[in-house]
PDB file of C-alpha atoms in Angstrom:
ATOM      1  CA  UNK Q  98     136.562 -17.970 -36.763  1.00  0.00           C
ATOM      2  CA  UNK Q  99     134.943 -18.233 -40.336  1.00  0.00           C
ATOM      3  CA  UNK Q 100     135.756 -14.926 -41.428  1.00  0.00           C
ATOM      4  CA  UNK Q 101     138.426 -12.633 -40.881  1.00  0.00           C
ATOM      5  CA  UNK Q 102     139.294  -9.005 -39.873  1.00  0.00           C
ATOM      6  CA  UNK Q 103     141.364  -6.508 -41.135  1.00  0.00           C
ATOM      7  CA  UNK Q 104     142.199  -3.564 -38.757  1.00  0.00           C
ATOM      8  CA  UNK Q 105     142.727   0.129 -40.490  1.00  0.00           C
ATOM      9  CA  UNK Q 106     143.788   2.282 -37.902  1.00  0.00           C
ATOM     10  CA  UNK Q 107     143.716   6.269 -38.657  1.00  0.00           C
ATOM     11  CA  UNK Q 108     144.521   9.389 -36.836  1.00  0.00           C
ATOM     12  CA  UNK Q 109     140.727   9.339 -34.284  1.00  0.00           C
ATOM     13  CA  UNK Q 110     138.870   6.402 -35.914  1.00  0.00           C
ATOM     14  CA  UNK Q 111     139.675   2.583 -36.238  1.00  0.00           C
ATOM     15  CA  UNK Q 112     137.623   0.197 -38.830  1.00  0.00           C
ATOM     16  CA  UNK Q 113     137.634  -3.428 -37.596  1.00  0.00           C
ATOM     17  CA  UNK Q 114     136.517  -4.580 -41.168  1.00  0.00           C
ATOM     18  CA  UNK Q 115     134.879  -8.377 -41.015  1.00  0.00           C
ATOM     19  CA  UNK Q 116     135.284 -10.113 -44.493  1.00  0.00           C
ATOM     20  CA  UNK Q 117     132.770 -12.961 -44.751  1.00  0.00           C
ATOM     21  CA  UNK Q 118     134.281 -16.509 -46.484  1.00  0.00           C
ATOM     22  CA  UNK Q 119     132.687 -17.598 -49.718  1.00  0.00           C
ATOM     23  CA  UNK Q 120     128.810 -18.773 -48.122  1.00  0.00           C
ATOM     24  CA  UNK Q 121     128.518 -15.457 -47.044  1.00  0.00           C
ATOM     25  CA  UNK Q 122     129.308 -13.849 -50.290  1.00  0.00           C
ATOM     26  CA  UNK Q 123     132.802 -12.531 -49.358  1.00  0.00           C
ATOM     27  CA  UNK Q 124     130.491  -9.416 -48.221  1.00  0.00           C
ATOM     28  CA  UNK Q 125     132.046  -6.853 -45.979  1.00  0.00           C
ATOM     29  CA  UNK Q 126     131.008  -5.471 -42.374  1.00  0.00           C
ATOM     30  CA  UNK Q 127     132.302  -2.505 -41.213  1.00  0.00           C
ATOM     31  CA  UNK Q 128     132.628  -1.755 -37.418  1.00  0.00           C
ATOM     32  CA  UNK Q 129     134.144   1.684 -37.139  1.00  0.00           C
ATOM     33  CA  UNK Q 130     135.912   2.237 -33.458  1.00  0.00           C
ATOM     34  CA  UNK Q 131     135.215   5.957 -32.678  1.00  0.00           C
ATOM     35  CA  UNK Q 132     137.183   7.486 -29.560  1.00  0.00           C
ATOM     36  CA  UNK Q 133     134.098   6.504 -27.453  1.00  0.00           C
ATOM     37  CA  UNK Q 134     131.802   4.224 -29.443  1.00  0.00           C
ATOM     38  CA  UNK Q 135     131.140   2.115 -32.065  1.00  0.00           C
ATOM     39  CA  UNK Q 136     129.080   2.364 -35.456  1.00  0.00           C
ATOM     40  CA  UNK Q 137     128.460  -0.819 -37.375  1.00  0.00           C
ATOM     41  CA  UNK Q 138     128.447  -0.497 -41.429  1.00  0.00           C
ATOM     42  CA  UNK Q 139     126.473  -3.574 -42.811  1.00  0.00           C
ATOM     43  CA  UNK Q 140     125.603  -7.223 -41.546  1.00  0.00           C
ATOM     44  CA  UNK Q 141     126.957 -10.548 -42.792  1.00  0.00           C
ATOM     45  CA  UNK Q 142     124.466 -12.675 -44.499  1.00  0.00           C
ATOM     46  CA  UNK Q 143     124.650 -16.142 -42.391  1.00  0.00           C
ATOM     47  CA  UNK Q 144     124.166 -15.794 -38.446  1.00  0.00           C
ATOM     48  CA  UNK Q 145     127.290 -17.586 -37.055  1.00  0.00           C
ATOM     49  CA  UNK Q 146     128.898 -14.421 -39.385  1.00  0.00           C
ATOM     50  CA  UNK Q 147     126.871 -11.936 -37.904  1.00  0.00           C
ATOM     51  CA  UNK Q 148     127.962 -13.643 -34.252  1.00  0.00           C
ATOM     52  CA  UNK Q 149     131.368 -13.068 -35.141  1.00  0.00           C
ATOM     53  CA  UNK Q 150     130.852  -9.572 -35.795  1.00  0.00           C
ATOM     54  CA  UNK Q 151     129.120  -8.793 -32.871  1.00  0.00           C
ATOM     55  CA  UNK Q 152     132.180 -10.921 -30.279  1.00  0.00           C
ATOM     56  CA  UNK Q 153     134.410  -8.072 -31.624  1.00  0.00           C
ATOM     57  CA  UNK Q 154     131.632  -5.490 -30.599  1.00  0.00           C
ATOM     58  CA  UNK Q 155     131.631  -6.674 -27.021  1.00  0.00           C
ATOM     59  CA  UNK Q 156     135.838  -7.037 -27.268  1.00  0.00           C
ATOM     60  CA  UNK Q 157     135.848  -3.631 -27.516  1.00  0.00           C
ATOM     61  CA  UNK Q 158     133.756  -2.960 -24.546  1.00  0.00           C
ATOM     62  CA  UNK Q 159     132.373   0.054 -26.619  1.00  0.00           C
ATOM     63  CA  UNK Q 160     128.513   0.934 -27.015  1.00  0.00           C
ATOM     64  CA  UNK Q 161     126.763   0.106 -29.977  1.00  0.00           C
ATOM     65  CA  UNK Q 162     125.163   3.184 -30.430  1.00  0.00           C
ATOM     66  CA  UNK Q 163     124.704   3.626 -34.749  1.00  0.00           C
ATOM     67  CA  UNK Q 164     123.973   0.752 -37.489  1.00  0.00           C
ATOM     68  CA  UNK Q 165     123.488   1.324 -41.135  1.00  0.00           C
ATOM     69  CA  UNK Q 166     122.760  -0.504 -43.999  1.00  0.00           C
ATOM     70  CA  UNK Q 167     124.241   0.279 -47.537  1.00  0.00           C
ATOM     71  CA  UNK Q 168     121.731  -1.260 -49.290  1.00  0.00           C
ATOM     72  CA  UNK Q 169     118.729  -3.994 -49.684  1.00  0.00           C
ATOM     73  CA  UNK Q 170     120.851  -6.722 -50.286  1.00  0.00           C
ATOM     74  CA  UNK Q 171     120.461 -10.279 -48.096  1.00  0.00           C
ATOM     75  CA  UNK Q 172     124.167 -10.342 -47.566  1.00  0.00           C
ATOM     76  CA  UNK Q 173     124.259  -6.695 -45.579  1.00  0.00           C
ATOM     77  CA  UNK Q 174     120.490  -7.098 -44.042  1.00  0.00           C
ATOM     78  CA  UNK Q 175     120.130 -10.242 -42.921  1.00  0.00           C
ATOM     79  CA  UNK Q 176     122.194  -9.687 -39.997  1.00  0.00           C
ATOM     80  CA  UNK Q 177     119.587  -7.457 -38.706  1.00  0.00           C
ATOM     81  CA  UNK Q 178     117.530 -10.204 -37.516  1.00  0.00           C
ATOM     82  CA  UNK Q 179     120.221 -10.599 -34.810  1.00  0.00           C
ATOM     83  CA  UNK Q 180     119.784  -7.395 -33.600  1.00  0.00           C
ATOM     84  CA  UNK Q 181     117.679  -5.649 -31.057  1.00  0.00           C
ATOM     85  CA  UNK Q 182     119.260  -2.079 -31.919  1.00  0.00           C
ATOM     86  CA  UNK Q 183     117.444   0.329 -34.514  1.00  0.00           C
ATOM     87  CA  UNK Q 184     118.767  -0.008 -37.986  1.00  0.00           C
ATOM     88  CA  UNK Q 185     119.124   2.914 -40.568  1.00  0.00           C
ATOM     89  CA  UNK Q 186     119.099   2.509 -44.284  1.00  0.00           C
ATOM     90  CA  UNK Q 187     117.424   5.006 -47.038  1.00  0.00           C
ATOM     91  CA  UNK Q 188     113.864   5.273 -47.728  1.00  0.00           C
ATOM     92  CA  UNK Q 189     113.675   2.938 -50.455  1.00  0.00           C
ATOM     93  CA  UNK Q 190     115.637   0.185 -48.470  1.00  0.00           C
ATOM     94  CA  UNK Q 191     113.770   0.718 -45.654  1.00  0.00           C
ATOM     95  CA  UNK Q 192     110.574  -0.154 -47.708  1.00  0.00           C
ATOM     96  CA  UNK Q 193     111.859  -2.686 -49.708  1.00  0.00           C
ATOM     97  CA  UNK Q 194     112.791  -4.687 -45.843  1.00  0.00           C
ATOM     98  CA  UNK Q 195     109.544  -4.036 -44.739  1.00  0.00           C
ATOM     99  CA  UNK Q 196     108.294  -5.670 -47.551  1.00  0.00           C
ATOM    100  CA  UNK Q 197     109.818  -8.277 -48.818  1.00  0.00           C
ATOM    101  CA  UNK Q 198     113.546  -8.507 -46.579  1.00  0.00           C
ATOM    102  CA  UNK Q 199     112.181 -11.937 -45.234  1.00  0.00           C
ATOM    103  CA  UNK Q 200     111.540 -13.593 -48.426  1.00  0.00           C
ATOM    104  CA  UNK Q 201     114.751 -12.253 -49.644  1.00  0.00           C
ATOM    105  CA  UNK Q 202     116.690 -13.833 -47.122  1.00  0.00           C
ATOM    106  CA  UNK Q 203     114.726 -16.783 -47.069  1.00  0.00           C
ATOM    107  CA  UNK Q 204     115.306 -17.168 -50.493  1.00  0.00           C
ATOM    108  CA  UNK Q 205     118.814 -16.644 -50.658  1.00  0.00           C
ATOM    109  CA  UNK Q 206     119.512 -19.148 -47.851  1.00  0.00           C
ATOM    110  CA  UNK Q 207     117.123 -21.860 -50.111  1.00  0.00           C
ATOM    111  CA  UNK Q 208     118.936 -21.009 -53.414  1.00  0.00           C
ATOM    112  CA  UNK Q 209     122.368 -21.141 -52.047  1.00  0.00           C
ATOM    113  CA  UNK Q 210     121.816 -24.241 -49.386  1.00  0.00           C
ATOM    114  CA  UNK Q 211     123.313 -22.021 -46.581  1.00  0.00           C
ATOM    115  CA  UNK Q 212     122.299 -20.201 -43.839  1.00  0.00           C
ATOM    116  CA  UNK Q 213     119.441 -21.189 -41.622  1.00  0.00           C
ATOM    117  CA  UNK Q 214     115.486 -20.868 -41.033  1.00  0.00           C
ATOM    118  CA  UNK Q 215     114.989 -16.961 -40.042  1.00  0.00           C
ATOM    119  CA  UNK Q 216     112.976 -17.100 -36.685  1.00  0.00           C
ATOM    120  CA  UNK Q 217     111.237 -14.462 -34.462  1.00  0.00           C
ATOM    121  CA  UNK Q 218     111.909 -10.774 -36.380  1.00  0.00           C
ATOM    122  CA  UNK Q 219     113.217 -11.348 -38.861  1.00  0.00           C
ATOM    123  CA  UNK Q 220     115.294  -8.447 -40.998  1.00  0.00           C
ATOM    124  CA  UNK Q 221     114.523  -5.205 -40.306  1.00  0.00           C
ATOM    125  CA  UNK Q 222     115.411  -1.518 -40.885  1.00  0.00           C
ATOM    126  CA  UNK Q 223     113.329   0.852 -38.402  1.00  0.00           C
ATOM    127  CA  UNK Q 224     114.980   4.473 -38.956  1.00  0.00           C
ATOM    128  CA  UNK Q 225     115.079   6.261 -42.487  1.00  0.00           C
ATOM    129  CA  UNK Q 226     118.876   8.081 -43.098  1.00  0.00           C
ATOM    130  CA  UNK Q 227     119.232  11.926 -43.593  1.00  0.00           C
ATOM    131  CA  UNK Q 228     121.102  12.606 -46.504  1.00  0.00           C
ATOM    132  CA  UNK Q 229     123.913  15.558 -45.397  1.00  0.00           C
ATOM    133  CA  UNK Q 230     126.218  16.399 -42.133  1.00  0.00           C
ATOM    134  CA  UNK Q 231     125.695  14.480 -38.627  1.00  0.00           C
ATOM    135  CA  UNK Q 232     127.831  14.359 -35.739  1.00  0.00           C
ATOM    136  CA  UNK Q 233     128.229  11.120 -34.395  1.00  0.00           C
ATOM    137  CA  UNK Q 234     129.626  11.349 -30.688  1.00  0.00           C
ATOM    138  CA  UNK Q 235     132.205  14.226 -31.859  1.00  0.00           C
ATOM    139  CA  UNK Q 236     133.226  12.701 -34.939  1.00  0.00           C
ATOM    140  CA  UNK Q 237     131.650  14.194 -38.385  1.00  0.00           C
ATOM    141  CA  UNK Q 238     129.690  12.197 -40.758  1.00  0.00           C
ATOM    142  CA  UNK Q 239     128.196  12.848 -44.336  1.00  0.00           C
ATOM    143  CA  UNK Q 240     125.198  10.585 -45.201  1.00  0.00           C
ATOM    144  CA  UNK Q 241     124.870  10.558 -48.772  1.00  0.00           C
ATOM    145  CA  UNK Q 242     121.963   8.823 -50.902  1.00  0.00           C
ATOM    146  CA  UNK Q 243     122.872   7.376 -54.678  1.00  0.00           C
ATOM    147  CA  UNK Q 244     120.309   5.893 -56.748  1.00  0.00           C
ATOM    148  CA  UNK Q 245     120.754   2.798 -59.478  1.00  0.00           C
ATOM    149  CA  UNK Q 246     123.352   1.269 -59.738  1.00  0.00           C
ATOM    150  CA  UNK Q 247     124.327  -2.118 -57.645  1.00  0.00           C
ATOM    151  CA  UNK Q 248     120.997  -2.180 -56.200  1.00  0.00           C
ATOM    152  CA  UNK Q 249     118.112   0.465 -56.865  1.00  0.00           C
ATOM    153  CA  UNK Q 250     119.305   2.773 -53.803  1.00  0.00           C
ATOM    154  CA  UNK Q 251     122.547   2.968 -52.061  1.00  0.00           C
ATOM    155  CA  UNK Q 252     124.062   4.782 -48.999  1.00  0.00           C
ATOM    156  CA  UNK Q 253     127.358   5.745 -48.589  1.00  0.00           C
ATOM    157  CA  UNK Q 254     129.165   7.402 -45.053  1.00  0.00           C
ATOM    158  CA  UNK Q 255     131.839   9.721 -45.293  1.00  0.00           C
ATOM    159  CA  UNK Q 256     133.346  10.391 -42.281  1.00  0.00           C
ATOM    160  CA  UNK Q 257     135.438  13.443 -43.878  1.00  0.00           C
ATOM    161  CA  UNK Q 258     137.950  14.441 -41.350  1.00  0.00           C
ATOM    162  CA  UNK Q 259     139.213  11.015 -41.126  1.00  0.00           C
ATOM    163  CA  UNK Q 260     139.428  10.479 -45.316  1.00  0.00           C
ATOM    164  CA  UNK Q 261     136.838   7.478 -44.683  1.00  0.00           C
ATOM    165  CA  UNK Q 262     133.944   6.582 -47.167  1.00  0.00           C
ATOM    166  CA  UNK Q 263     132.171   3.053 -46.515  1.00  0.00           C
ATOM    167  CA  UNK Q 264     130.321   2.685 -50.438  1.00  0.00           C
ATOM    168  CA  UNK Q 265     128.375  -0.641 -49.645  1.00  0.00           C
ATOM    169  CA  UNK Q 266     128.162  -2.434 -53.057  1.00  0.00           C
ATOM    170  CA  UNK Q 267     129.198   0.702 -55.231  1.00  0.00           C
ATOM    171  CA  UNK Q 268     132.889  -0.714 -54.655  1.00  0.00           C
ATOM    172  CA  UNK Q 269     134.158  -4.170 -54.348  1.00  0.00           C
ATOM    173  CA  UNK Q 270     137.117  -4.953 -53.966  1.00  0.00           C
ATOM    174  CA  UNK Q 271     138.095  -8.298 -56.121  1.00  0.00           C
ATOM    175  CA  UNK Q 272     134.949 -10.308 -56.493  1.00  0.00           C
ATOM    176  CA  UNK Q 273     132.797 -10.614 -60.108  1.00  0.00           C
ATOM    177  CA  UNK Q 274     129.808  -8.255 -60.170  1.00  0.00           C
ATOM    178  CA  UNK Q 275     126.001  -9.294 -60.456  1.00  0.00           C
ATOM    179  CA  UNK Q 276     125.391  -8.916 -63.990  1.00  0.00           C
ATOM    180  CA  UNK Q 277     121.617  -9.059 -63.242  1.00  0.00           C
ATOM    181  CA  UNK Q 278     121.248  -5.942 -61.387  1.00  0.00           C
ATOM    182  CA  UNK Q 279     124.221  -3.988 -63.614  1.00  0.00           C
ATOM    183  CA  UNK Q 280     123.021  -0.005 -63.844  1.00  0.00           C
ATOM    184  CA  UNK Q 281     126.285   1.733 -65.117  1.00  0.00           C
ATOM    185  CA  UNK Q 282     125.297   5.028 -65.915  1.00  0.00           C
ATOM    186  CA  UNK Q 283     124.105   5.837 -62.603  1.00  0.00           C
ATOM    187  CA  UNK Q 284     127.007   3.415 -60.854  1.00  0.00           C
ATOM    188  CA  UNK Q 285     129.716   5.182 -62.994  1.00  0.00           C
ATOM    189  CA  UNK Q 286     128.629   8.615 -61.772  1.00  0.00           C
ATOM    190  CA  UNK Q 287     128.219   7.727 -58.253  1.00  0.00           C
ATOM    191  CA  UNK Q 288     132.118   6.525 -58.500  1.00  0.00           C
ATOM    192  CA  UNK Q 289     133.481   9.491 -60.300  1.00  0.00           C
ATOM    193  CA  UNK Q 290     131.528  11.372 -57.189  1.00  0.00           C
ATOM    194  CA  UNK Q 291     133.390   9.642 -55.140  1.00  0.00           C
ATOM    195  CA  UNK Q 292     136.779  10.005 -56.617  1.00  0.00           C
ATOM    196  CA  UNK Q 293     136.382  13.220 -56.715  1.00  0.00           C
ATOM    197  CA  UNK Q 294     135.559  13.354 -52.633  1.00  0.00           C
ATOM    198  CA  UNK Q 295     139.521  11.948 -52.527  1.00  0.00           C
ATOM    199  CA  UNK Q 296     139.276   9.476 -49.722  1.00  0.00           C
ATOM    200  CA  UNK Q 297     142.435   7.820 -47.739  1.00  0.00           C
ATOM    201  CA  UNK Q 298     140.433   4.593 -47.180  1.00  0.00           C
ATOM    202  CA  UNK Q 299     137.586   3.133 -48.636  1.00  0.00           C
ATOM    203  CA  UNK Q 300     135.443   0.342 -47.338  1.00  0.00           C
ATOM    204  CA  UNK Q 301     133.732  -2.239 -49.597  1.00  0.00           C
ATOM    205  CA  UNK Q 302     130.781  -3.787 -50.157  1.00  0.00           C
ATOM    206  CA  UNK Q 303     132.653  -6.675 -50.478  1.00  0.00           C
ATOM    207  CA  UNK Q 304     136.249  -7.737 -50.242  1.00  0.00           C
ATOM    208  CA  UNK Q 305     139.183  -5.667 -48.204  1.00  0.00           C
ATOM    209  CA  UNK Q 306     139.389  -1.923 -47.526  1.00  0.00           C
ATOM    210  CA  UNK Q 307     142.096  -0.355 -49.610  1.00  0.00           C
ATOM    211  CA  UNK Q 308     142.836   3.361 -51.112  1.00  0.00           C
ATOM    212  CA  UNK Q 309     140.817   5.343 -54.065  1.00  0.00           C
ATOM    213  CA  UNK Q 310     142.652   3.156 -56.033  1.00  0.00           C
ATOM    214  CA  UNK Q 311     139.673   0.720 -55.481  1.00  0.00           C
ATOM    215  CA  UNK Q 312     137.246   3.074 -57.050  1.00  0.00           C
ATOM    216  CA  UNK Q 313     139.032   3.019 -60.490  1.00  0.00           C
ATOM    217  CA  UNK Q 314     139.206  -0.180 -60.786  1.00  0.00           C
ATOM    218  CA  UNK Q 315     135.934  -0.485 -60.041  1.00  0.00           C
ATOM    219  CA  UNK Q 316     135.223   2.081 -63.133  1.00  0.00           C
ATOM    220  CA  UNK Q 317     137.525  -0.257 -64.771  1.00  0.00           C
ATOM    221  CA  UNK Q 318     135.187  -3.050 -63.901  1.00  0.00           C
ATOM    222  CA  UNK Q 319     132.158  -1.609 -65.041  1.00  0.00           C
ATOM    223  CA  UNK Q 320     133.355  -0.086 -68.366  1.00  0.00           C
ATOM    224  CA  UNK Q 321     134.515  -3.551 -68.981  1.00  0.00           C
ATOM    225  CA  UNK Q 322     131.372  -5.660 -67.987  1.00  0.00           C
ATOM    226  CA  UNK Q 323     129.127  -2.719 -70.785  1.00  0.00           C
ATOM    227  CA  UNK Q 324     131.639  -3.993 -73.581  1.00  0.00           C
ATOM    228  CA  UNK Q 325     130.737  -7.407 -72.422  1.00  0.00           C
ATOM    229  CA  UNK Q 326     127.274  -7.264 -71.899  1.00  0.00           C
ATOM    230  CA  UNK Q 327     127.437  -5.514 -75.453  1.00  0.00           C
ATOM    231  CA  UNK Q 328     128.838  -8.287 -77.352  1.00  0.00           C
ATOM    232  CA  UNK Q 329     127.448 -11.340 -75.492  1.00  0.00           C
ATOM    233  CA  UNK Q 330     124.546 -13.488 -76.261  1.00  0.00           C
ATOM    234  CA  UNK Q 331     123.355 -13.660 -72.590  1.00  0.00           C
ATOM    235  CA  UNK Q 332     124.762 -13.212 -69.117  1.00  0.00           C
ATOM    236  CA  UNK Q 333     125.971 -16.606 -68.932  1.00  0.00           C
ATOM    237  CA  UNK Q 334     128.528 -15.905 -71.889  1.00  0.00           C
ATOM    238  CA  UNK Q 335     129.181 -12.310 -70.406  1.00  0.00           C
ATOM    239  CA  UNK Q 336     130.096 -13.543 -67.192  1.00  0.00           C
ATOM    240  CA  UNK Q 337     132.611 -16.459 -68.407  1.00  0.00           C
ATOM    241  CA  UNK Q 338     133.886 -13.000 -70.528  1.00  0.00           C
ATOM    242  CA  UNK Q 339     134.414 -11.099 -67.548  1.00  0.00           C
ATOM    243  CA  UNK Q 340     136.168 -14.134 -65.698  1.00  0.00           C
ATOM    244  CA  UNK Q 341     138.739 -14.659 -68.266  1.00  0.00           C
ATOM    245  CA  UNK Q 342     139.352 -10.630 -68.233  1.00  0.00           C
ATOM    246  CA  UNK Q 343     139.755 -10.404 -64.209  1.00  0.00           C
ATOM    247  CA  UNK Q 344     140.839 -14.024 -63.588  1.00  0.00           C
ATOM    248  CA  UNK Q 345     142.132 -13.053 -59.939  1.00  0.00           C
ATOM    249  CA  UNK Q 346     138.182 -11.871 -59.173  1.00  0.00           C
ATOM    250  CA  UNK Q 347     136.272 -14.153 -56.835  1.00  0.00           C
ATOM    251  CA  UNK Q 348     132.417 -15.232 -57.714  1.00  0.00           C
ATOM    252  CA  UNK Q 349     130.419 -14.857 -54.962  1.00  0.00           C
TER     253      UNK Q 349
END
């Protein structure tokens, strides 16, 4: 196996977490094990990943029956291609795949010399999330929509009774942040929303599920990368900053 998993195991719900290796961005997938199915939380970027991801789907012998993506990043949509199921993302994700998710992927497989030629479908996103309370089989689950911050539109799933939030790329959990799409107002209120929801365990966009104590250092993070960004000539020189100030952070 090319990635690994890490198994959280709470009181109704289990999260088989799948943390990609470095070519696929050290990006986090999120299978959550509910008492009598299974709801997937982001794709890996390359395909043998996304393989890998779905193995542990049919170990668990456990329908498929929910898959969401965070946000319109290559490394959580490019999975999709892999996938005959409907996906569900926001509005504004959804769009942006329709658009332009091939040539995104594409793209990142060309700049990064990974990955592989997408054939037949390609990405895709085919359902548009409901912000607000669902019931998945009998477990709750909050769908909630932020806006800029990461990536122009994020979604985040609470699943409330079990202390869960999965925050896509408005957490990571040790690796640098892209300094390119950096939006802190909005980011730094979406994680003080957050905080302020008190989760058990939270689930990254990237790296390994831990505690709310991942959300502060993410504000850490981001307050900071501004300081940075402030006194730098360019994002080059910011991001050699930011290295030397979180040494134990992994580029993707």
């Amino acid at each position: 196996m090319e990635g690994e998993f890490v198994v959280t195991a709470g009181p109704r719900v289990v999260v088989h977490s799948y943390l990609a290796p470095w070519a696929g961005r050290y990006a986090a997938s999120h299978l959550l094990e509910l008492p009598d199915r299974l709801v997937l939380v982001d794709l890996p970027l390359l395909a043998a990943h996304t393989a890998e991801v779905l193995a542990r789907v049919a170990d668990l012998a456990k329908p498929l029956a929910e898959v969401f993506v965070t946000d319109d990043g290559a490394d959580h949509v490019a999975g999709t291609a892999l996938l005959d199921l409907p996906v569900t993302a926001t509005a504004g994700v959804r769009q942006q795949v329709a658009r332009h998710g091939r040539d995104v992927v594409q793209a990142v497989y060309s700049d990064a010399r990974v990955g592989q030629p997408i054939t037949g479908r390609g990405p895709h996103v085919d359902r548009t999330a409901r912000p607000g309370p669902a019931v998945i089989g009998d477990v709750a689950v909050v769908l909630h929509r932020f806006g800029p911050a990461s990536a122009p539109e994020h979604l985040v799933l609470e699943l409330p009774d079990d202390g869960i939030v999965a925050t896509g790329d408005l957490v990571g959990n040790g690796v640098h942040l892209r300094l390119d799409r950096l939006r802190p107002a909005g980011w730094t209120a979406a994680l003080r929303w957050l905080r302020g929801r008190s989760p058990a365990v939270v689930l990254p966009g990237h790296g390994r599920p831990g505690g709310p104590d991942l959300i502060d250092g993410m504000l850490r993070y981001l307050e900071v990368a501004q300081f940075v960004l402030a006194g730098a000539d360019d994002d080059d020189e910011a991001e050699r900053a930011l290295r030397r100030a979180f040494p134990d952070h992994r580029t993707p």
